[in-house]
Coordinates of C-alpha atoms and ligand atoms in Angstrom, one line a residue:
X1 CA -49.7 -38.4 -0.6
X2 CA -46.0 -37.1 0.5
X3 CA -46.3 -33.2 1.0
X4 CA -43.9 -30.0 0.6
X5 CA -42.7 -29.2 4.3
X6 CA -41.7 -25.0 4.6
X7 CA -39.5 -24.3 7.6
X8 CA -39.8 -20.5 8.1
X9 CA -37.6 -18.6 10.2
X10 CA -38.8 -21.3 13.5
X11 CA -37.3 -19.9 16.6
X12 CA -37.8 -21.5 19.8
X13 CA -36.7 -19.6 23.6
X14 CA -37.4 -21.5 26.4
X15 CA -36.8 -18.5 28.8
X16 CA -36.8 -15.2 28.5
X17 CA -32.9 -13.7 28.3
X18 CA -31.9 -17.3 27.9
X19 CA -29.9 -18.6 24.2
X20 CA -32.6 -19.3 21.5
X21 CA -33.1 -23.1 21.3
X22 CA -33.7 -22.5 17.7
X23 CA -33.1 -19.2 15.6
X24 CA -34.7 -18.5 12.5
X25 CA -34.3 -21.2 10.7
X26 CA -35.5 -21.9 7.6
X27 CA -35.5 -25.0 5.5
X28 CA -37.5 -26.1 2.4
X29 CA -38.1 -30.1 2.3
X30 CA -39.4 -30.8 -1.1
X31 CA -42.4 -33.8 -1.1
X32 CA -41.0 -37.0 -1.9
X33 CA -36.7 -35.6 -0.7
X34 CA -35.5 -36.9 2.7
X35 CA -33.4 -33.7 4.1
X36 CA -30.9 -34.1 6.8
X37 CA -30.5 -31.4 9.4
X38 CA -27.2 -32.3 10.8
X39 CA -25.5 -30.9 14.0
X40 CA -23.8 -31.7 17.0
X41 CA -25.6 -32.5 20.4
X42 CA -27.8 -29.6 21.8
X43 CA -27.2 -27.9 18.5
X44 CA -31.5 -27.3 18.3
X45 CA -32.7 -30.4 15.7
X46 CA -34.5 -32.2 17.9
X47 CA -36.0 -28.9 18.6
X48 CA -36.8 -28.3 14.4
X49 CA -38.7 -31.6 14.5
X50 CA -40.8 -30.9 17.6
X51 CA -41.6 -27.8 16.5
X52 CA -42.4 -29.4 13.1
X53 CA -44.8 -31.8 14.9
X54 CA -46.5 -29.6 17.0
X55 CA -45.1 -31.0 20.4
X56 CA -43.8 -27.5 20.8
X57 CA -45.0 -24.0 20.1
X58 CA -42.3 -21.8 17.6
X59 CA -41.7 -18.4 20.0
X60 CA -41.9 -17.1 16.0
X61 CA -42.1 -18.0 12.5
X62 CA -44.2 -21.1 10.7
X63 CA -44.2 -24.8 9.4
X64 CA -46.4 -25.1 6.7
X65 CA -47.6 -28.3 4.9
X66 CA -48.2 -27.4 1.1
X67 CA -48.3 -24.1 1.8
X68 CA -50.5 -24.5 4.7
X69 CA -49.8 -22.7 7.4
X70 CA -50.0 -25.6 10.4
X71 CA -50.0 -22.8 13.4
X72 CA -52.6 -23.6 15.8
X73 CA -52.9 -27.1 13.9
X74 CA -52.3 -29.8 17.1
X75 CA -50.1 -32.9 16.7
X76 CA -52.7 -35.6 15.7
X77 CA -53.7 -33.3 13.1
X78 CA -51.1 -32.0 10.8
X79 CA -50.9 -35.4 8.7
X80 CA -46.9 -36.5 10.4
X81 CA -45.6 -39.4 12.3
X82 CA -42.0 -39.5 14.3
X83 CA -40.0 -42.0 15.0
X84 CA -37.2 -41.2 17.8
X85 CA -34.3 -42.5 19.3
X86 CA -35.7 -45.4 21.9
X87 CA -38.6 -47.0 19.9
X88 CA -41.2 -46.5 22.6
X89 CA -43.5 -49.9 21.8
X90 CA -46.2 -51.2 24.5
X91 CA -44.0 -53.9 25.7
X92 CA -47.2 -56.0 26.6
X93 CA -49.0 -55.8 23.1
X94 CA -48.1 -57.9 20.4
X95 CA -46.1 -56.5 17.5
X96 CA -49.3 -56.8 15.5
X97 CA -51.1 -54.6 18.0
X98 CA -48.5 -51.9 18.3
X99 CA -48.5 -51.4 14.7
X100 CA -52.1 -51.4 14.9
X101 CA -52.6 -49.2 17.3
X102 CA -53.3 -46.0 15.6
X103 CA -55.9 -47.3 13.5
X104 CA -57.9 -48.4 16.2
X105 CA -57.6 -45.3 18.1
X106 CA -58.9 -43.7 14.7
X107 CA -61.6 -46.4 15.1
X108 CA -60.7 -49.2 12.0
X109 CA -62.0 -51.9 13.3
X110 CA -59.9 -54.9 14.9
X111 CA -59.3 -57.0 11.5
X112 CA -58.9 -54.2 8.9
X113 CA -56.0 -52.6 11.6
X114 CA -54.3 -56.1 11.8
X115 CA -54.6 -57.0 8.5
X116 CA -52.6 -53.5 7.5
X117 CA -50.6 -53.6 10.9
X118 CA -49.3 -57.2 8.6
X119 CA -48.6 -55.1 5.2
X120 CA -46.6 -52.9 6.9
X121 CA -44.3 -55.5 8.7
X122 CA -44.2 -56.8 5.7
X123 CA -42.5 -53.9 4.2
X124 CA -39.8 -53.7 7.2
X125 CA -39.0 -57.0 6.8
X126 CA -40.9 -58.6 10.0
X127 CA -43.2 -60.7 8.4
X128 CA -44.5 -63.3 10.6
X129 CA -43.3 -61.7 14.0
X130 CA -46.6 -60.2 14.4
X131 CA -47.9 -62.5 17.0
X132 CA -44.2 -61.8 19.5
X133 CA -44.7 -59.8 22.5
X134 CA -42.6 -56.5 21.7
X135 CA -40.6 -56.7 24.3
X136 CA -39.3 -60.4 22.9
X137 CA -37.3 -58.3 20.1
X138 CA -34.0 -56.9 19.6
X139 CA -33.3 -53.3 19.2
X140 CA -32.9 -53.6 15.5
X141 CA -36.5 -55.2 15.5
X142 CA -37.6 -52.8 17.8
X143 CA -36.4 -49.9 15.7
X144 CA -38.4 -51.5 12.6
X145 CA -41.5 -51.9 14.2
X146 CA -41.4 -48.1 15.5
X147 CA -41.0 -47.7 11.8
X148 CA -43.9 -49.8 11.1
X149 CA -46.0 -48.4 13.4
X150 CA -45.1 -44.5 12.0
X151 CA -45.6 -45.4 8.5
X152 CA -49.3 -47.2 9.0
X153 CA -50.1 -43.9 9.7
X154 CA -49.9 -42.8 6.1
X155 CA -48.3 -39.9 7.5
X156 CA -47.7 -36.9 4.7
X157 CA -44.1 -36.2 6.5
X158 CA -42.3 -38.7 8.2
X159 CA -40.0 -37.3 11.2
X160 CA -36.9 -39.2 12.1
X161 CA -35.0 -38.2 15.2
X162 CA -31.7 -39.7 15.1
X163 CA -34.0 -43.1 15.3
X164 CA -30.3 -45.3 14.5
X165 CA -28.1 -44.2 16.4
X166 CA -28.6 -46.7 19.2
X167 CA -28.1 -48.5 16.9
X168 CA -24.4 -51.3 16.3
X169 CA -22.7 -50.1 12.9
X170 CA -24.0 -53.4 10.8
X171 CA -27.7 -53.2 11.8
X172 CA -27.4 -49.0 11.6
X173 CA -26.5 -50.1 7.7
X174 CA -29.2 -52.4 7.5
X175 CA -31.8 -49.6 8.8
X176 CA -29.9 -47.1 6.2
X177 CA -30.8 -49.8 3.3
X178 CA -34.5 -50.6 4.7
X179 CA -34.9 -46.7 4.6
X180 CA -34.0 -46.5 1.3
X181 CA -36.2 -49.2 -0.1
X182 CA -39.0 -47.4 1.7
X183 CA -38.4 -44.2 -0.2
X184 CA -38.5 -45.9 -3.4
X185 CA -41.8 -47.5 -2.6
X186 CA -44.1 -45.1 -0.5
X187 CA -42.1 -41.8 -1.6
X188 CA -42.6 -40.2 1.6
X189 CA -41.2 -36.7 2.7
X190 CA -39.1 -37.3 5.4
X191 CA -37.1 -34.9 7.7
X192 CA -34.0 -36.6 9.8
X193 CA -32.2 -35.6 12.5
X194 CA -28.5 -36.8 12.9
X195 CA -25.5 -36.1 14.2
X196 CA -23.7 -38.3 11.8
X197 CA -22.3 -37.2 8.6
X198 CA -22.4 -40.9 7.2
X199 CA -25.7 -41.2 8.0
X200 CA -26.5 -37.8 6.4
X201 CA -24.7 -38.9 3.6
X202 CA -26.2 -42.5 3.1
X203 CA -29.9 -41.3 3.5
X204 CA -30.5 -37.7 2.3
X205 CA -30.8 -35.4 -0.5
X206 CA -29.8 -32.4 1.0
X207 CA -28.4 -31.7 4.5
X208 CA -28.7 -28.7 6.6
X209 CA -26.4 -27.6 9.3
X210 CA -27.1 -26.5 12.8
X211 CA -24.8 -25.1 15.2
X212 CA -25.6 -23.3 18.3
X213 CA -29.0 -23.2 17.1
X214 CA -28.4 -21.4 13.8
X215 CA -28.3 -22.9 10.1
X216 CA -25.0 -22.8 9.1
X217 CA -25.5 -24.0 5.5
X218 CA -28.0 -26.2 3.4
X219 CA -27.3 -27.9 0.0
X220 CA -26.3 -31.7 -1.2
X221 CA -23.6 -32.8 1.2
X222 CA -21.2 -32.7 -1.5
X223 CA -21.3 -29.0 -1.8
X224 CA -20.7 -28.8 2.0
X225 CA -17.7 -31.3 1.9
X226 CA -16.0 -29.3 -1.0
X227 CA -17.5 -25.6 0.0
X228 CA -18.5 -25.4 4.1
X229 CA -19.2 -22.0 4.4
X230 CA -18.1 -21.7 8.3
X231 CA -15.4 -23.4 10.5
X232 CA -18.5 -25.3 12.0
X233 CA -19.6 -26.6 8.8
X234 CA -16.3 -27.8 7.8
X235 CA -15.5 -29.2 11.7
X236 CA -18.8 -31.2 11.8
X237 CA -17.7 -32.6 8.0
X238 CA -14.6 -34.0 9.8
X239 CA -12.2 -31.4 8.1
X240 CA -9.1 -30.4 10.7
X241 CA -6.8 -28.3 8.7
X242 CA -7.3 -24.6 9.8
X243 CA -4.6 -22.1 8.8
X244 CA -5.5 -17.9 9.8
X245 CA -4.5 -16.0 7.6
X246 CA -5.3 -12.7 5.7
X247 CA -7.5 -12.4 2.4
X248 CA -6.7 -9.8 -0.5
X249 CA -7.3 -9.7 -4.0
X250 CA -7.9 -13.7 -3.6
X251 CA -4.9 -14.5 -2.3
X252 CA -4.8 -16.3 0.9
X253 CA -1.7 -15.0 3.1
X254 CA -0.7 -17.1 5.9
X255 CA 2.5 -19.3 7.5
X256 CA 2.3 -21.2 4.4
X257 CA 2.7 -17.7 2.2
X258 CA 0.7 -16.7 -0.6
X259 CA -1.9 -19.0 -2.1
X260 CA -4.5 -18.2 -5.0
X261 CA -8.0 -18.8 -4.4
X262 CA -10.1 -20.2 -7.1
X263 CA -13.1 -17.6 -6.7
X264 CA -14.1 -14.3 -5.3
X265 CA -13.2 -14.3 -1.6
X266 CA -13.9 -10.7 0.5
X267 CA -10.4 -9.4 2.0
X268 CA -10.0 -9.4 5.4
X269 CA -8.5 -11.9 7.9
X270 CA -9.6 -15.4 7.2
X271 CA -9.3 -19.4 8.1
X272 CA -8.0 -21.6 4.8
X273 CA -9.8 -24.9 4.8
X274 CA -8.9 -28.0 2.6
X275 CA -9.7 -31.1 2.8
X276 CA -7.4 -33.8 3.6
X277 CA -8.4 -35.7 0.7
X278 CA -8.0 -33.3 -1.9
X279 CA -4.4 -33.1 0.0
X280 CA -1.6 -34.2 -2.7
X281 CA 1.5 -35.7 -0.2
X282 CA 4.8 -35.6 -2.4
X283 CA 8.6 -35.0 -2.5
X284 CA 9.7 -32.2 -0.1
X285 CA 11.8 -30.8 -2.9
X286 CA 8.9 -31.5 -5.3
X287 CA 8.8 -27.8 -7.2
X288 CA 5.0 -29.0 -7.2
X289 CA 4.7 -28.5 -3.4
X290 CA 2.6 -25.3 -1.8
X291 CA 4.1 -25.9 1.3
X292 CA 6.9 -28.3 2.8
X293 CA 6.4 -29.9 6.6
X294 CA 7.2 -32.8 8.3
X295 CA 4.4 -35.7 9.1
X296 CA 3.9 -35.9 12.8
X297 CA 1.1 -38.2 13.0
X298 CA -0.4 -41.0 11.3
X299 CA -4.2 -41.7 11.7
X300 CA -5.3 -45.1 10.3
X301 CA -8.5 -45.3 8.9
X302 CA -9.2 -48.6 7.1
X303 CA -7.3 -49.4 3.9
X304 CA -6.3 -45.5 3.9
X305 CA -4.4 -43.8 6.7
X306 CA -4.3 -40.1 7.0
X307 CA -0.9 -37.9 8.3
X308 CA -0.8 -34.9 10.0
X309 CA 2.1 -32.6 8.7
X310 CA 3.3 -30.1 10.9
X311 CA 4.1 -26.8 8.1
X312 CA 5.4 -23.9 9.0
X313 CA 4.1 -21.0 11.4
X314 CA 3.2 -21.2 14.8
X315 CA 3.2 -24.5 17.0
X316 CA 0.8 -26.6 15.9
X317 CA -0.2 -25.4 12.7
X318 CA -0.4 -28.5 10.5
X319 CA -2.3 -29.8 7.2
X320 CA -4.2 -33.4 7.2
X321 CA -3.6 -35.3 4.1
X322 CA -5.3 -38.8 3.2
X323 CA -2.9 -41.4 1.6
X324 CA -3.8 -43.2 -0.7
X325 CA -5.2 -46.8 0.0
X326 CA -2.3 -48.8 0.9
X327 CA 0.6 -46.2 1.3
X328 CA 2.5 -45.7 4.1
X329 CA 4.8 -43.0 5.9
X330 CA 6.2 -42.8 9.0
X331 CA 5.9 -39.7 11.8
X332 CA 9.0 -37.8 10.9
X333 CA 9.0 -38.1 7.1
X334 CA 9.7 -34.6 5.5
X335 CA 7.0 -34.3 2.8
X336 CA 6.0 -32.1 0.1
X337 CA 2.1 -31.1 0.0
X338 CA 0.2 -29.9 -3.3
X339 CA -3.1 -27.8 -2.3
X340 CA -4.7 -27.8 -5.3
X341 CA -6.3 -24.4 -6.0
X342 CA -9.6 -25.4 -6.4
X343 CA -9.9 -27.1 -3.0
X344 CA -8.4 -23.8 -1.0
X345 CA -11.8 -22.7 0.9
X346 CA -11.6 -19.7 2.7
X347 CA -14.1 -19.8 6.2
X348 CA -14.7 -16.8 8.5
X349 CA -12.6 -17.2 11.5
X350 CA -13.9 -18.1 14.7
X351 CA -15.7 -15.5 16.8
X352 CA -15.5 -15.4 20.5
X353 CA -18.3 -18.0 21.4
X354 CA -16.8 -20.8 18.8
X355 CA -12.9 -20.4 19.4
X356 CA -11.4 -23.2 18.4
X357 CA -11.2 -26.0 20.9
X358 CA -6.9 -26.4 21.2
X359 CA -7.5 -30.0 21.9
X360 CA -8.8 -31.0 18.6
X361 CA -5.9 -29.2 16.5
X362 CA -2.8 -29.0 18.3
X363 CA -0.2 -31.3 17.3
X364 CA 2.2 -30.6 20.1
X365 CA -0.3 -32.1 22.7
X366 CA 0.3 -36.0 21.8
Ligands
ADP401 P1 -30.2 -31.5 19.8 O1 -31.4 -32.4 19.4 O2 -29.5 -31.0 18.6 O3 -29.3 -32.3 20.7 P2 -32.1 -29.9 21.2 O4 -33.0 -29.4 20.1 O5 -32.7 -31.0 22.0 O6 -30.7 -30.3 20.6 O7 -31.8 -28.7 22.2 C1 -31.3 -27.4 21.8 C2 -31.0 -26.6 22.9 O8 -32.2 -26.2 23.6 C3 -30.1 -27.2 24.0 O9 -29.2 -26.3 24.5 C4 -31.1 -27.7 25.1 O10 -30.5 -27.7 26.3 C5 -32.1 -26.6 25.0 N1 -33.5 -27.1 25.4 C6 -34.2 -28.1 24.8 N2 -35.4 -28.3 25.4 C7 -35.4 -27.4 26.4 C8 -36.4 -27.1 27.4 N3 -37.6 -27.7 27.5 N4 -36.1 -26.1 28.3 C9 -34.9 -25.4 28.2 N5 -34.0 -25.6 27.3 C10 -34.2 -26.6 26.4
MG402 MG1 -31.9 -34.4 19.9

């Protein structure tokens, strides 16, 4: 029952001379895969899925449903259900009855919608709160019955708009779990919206990024952790070490000299990336090193903590490097860091309209 979703070169403005909302974008969402588009705020995915639904008109390109072109095709028709944010139950119908409700606005009569309306609490884990008023639940429960309610729908793509995020960090990983058992039993195509890498992580197959309306990159989230193909990419993935520089003949000149890339790279000036756990701290006279510094901060983060290490070149250049679980070293340690070759990505550099933002990288400023 799950369909192919086609996302072809959708482009939403909202007034003329005004920013796109959306650009061309262009996704493929396989029947059966949950794909991610992940971005920050006002980056254009809420946008993606209302166009998707039909709650919006593309100003050009197409969604199309197994191939099916869904232009002209109005909301109720095209076969998907959303689930958003705030759950938006009737507060005064039971739980039953808002799960219900769709089928009796299709006409099922009263029993056969209740008697489904119970299946499908069942299957979020609500079994026996059908009789509560909705407005008697908690958020988590109120999240689950807006899940409920989508999926009685039999919907053939399921639309999630950051539906967790209200959500407190143990009941968002209940909702992740719940979402997965639901994939394995209905095998519904779903399309999420997040602005949450975790979340992109724990719950989808493939992840697309948005920035400033644009897809940045698609591809298993893996891929984009270990090759971002833009400074958003890699910024959005959490990734903070950013060193210009100068390509040629795949070597990577910059403060920290010379460093060989592992593939084709084209010359010209460029931004080396790497992530800070493929980061190898050692000795400072470690003949292993790529580059000597000194560690200037230390971020904790659980069992691991991650140091900043202020390198050579101008103020506030500095490579992030996760420990390992348990070590320890102080701000002012001198330190010797291995980049291994293979993790040495090479991004565009930033063009006017995304300059870096100096808060987020410079060392000097706390
Ligand atoms: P996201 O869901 O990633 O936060 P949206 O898709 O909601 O982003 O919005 C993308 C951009 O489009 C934002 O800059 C937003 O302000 C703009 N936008 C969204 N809806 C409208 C609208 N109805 N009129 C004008 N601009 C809009
Ligand atoms: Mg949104």
């Amino acid at each position: 029952m799950s369909a192919a979703l086609d996302l072809e070169g959708l482009t939403r403005v909202h007034a003329s001379g005004s920013a796109p909302a959306l650009d061309g974008f262009t996704l493929d969402v396989p029947a059966g895969s949950c794909v991610a588009v992940l971005g920050p705020s006002g980056s254009g995915k809420s946008t993606v899925l209302r166009l998707t639904a039909g709650l919006d008109e593309p100003t050009a390109g197409s969604v199309r449903l197994d191939g099916r072109d869904l232009a002209g095709v109005p909301p109720e028709r095209r076969g998907m259900a959303m689930v958003f944010q705030r759950p938006l139950l009737f507060p005064h119908l039971s739980v039953r009855d808002n799960v219900a409700f769709a089928d009796r606005v299709r006409g099922v009569p009263r029993r056969r919608a209740r008697e489904r309306a119970e299946e499908y609490l069942g299957l979020v884990q609500l079994a026996g709160y059908g009789d509560r008023p909705a407005r008697a639940l908690s958020g988590g429960q109120e999240q689950r019955v807006a899940l409920a309610r989508a999926l009685a729908a039999e919907p053939r793509v399921l639309l999630l708009d950051e539906p967790f995020s209200a959500l407190d960090t143990a009941l968002r990983a209940e909702m992740h779990d719940l979402l997965a058992d639901l994939r394995l039993r209905l095998d519904p195509t779903v399309l999420l919206v997040t602005h949450d890498p975790a979340e992109a992580d724990a719950l989808a197959d493939a992840v697309a990024v948005l920035d400033g309306g644009r897809l940045q990159q698609a591809g298993p989230l893996g891929e984009l952790y270990a090759r971002p193909a833009s400074l958003a990419v890699s910024r959005l993935l959490g990734g903070r070490t950013e060193v210009p520089g100068t390509v040629r003949d795949g070597v990577h000149t910059s403060a920290l000299g010379p460093l060989a890339l592992p593939g084709p790279v084209p010359d010209g000036p460029g931004v080396l990336v790497v992530r800070p756990e493929a980061v190898r701290v050692t000795a400072p006279g470690d003949p292993a090193a790529d580059v000597t510094g000194t560690v200037v901060r230390v971020r904790r983060r659980g069992l691991r903590a991650l140091v900043v290490v202020q390198v050579p070149g101008p103020v506030g250049t500095a490579v992030e490097a996760e420990l390992a679980a348990g070590e320890e070293l102080p701000a002012g340690r001198p330190v010797g860091l291995v980049l291994p070759v293979g993790a040495r990505t090479v991004v565009p550099p930033a063009g006017p309209a995304s300059a870096p933002d100096p808060a987020r990288s410079a060392i000097s400023h706390g």
